[in-house]
Amino acid sequence: MRHLTYFCRGQMVRGFGRGSKQLGIPTANFPEQVVDNLPADVSTGIYYGWASVGSGDVHKMVVSIGWNPYYKNSKKSMETHIMHTFKEDFYGEILNVAIVGYLRPEKNFDSLESLISAIQGDIEEAKKRLDLPEHLKLKEDNFFQVPKSKIMNGH
Ligand SMILES: Cc1cc2nc3c(=O)[nH]c(=O)nc-3n(C[C@H](O)[C@H](O)[C@H](O)COP(=O)(O)O)c2cc1C
Ligand SMILES: Nc1ncnc2c1ncn2[C@@H]1O[C@H](COP(=O)(O)OP(=O)(O)O)[C@@H](O)[C@H]1O
Ligand SMILES: [Mg+2]
């Protein structure tokens, strides 16, 4: 991707349910429309940045864009793992994402264990890089100042 930071938001949809069940790493999936509208220069691969759900707190995240070669998906997906433990699922809510850097291309693996340890490595690397001052400042970006309620009655 040539022009980082890339900002993006959309409603979370259901994927294949593999993230949390098989990998122990849930990923919030964006709808097809968001994935199809990514700029042409956004290459597939693994990125890191900041994310929030609705008007909630901003957390570190990793995002995978592509066809998941290990699972040979026929549709391109964009999936975000947020480095935070949530009390419950949040399907249908709005996910706000600021992608700030690139980690690596998507790869195939010869076992589920190696896929999982690659993702865990990405998470550790992303956590470290996001502590750099140039990345930390994006956490405060206006993009994340989402109004607490969509309802307003005022003069
Ligand atoms: C940080 C990160 C890195 C990933 N890297 C790869 C990869 O190299 N190859 C791959 O096939 N899938 C990769 N995945 C995608 C997982 O396979 C995917 O999240 C999983 O299939 C869950 O899919 P689901 O949301 O449709 O259930 C990655 C996911 C994350 C969050
Ligand atoms: N830390 C987290 N990061 C991303 N999604 C999470 C997290 N904690 C809970 N979730 C929930 O888990 C869902 C994704 O789980 P996953 O197993 O990948 O299923 P799916 O295939 O439907 O995307 C998200 O849509 C969200 O509601
Ligand atoms: Mg998912």
XYZ file of C-alpha atoms and ligand atoms in Angstrom:
214
model
C 0.000 0.000 0.000
C 1.545 3.279 -1.044
C -0.485 5.743 1.005
C -0.714 4.689 4.627
C -2.605 5.590 6.857
C -5.736 4.042 5.328
C -9.024 4.705 7.169
C -12.002 2.452 6.759
C -15.261 1.620 8.519
C -18.064 -0.852 8.011
C -20.561 -3.145 9.654
C -19.163 -6.482 10.800
C -20.494 -9.585 9.084
C -20.170 -13.331 9.651
C -17.251 -15.160 8.062
C -16.622 -18.905 8.187
C -16.435 -18.983 11.998
C -12.858 -20.302 11.840
C -11.159 -17.379 13.559
C -12.198 -18.120 17.104
C -13.156 -21.792 16.817
C -10.118 -23.211 14.986
C -7.452 -20.603 15.607
C -8.370 -19.087 18.984
C -7.954 -15.692 17.279
C -11.318 -14.086 16.384
C -11.331 -11.783 13.363
C -14.058 -9.228 12.688
C -14.902 -9.547 8.984
C -15.885 -6.588 6.799
C -18.694 -6.980 4.233
C -17.926 -7.609 0.550
C -18.760 -3.996 -0.312
C -15.927 -2.645 1.875
C -13.442 -5.202 0.513
C -14.433 -4.493 -3.114
C -13.958 -0.756 -2.583
C -10.367 -0.992 -1.330
C -8.087 1.129 -3.533
C -6.360 -0.775 -6.340
C -2.926 -0.167 -4.783
C -3.839 -1.977 -1.553
C -1.954 -5.223 -1.960
C -3.062 -8.353 -0.139
C -1.165 -9.159 3.032
C -1.008 -8.605 6.756
C -1.139 -5.060 8.166
C -1.360 -3.448 11.622
C -2.992 -0.383 13.087
C -5.746 0.857 15.381
C -9.403 -0.159 15.677
C -12.534 0.662 17.656
C -16.031 -0.800 17.806
C -18.815 1.804 17.504
C -17.835 4.713 19.745
C -15.732 2.495 22.017
C -12.051 2.648 23.012
C -9.282 2.486 20.393
C -7.163 -0.698 20.540
C -4.175 -2.130 18.689
C -5.111 -4.459 15.836
C -3.796 -6.658 13.018
C -5.683 -7.052 9.752
C -5.434 -9.687 7.045
C -6.468 -8.788 3.481
C -6.694 -11.500 0.839
C -7.766 -15.019 0.039
C -6.381 -16.889 3.080
C -4.210 -19.328 1.049
C -4.310 -21.890 3.894
C -8.108 -22.138 3.467
C -8.127 -21.351 -0.281
C -11.058 -18.929 -0.001
C -12.661 -17.992 -3.315
C -13.659 -14.539 -2.050
C -11.236 -11.862 -0.920
C -11.743 -10.955 2.733
C -10.599 -8.254 5.117
C -10.460 -9.440 8.729
C -9.393 -7.551 11.833
C -8.188 -9.086 15.078
C -8.394 -6.532 17.873
C -5.879 -6.923 20.705
C -8.474 -6.672 23.428
C -10.695 -9.153 25.257
C -14.344 -8.286 24.688
C -17.157 -9.588 26.890
C -19.294 -10.605 23.917
C -19.472 -10.765 20.107
C -20.310 -7.583 18.240
C -21.630 -8.716 14.858
C -23.624 -5.962 13.136
C -21.806 -3.127 14.896
C -19.534 -0.642 13.116
C -15.814 -1.360 13.104
C -13.505 1.637 12.622
C -10.032 0.802 11.373
C -6.882 2.865 10.709
C -4.206 0.825 8.938
C -0.771 2.295 9.624
C 1.777 -0.276 8.460
C 2.482 -3.463 6.495
C 3.895 -6.650 8.051
C 4.118 -9.419 5.404
C 2.411 -11.104 2.440
C -0.224 -13.837 2.987
C 1.271 -17.322 3.045
C 0.243 -20.945 2.897
C 1.263 -23.196 5.809
C 1.642 -26.946 6.124
C -0.210 -27.111 9.426
C -2.788 -25.217 11.442
C -0.183 -24.869 14.239
C 2.220 -22.978 11.939
C -0.594 -20.649 10.757
C -1.479 -19.919 14.390
C 2.122 -19.236 15.415
C 2.625 -16.936 12.392
C -0.467 -14.935 13.429
C 0.751 -14.798 17.050
C 4.104 -13.512 15.761
C 2.270 -10.810 13.766
C 0.371 -9.767 16.890
C 3.584 -9.409 18.932
C 5.348 -7.464 16.146
C 2.336 -5.155 15.690
C 2.136 -4.444 19.442
C 5.809 -3.368 19.418
C 5.598 -1.200 16.295
C 2.416 0.558 17.444
C 4.270 1.886 20.499
C 6.389 4.114 18.226
C 5.420 7.806 18.689
C 4.544 8.234 14.982
C 1.938 5.439 15.325
C 0.723 6.267 18.846
C -0.505 9.691 17.738
C -2.976 8.110 15.303
C -4.845 6.559 18.198
C -6.100 10.074 18.969
C -7.152 10.818 15.374
C -10.503 12.553 14.772
C -11.543 9.524 12.735
C -12.152 7.688 16.030
C -14.246 10.504 17.556
C -17.496 8.755 16.666
C -20.581 10.289 18.365
C -21.807 8.183 21.309
C -25.286 8.070 19.829
C -26.622 8.385 16.323
C -29.790 9.930 17.782
C -29.783 13.696 18.335
C -32.525 16.132 19.210
C -31.042 19.563 19.509
C -31.195 23.189 18.411
C -2.716 -11.290 11.611
C -3.307 -12.337 10.713
C -2.484 -12.990 9.794
C -3.004 -13.967 8.936
N -2.179 -14.597 8.043
C -2.671 -15.559 7.228
C -1.825 -16.217 6.280
O -0.632 -15.926 6.139
N -2.379 -17.189 5.503
C -3.703 -17.549 5.609
O -4.134 -18.434 4.899
N -4.535 -16.921 6.478
C -4.048 -15.937 7.286
N -4.885 -15.297 8.181
C -6.327 -15.505 8.057
C -6.867 -16.641 8.883
O -6.731 -17.821 8.162
C -8.335 -16.248 9.078
O -8.377 -15.211 10.011
C -9.196 -17.379 9.509
O -9.377 -18.226 8.410
C -10.560 -16.909 10.031
O -11.468 -16.720 9.017
P -12.996 -16.376 9.290
O -13.086 -15.013 9.868
O -13.660 -16.432 7.936
O -13.526 -17.407 10.228
C -4.388 -14.310 9.021
C -5.211 -13.651 9.957
C -4.694 -12.681 10.793
C -5.596 -12.001 11.779
N -10.705 -9.338 19.939
C -11.568 -9.524 18.924
N -11.233 -9.174 17.651
C -12.104 -9.379 16.645
N -13.338 -9.923 16.784
C -13.731 -10.291 18.018
C -12.865 -10.104 19.143
N -13.502 -10.557 20.250
C -14.714 -10.996 19.864
N -14.886 -10.838 18.506
C -16.124 -11.241 17.789
O -15.800 -12.423 17.064
C -16.266 -12.314 15.710
C -15.319 -13.033 14.758
O -15.045 -14.360 15.096
P -14.622 -15.383 13.973
O -14.398 -16.679 14.672
O -13.509 -14.811 13.150
O -15.921 -15.549 13.149
P -16.312 -15.069 11.678
O -15.848 -16.141 10.765
O -17.823 -14.962 11.702
O -15.630 -13.770 11.398
C -16.293 -10.814 15.427
O -17.233 -10.454 14.417
C -16.653 -10.223 16.784
O -18.060 -10.130 16.929
Mg -13.528 -13.655 11.229
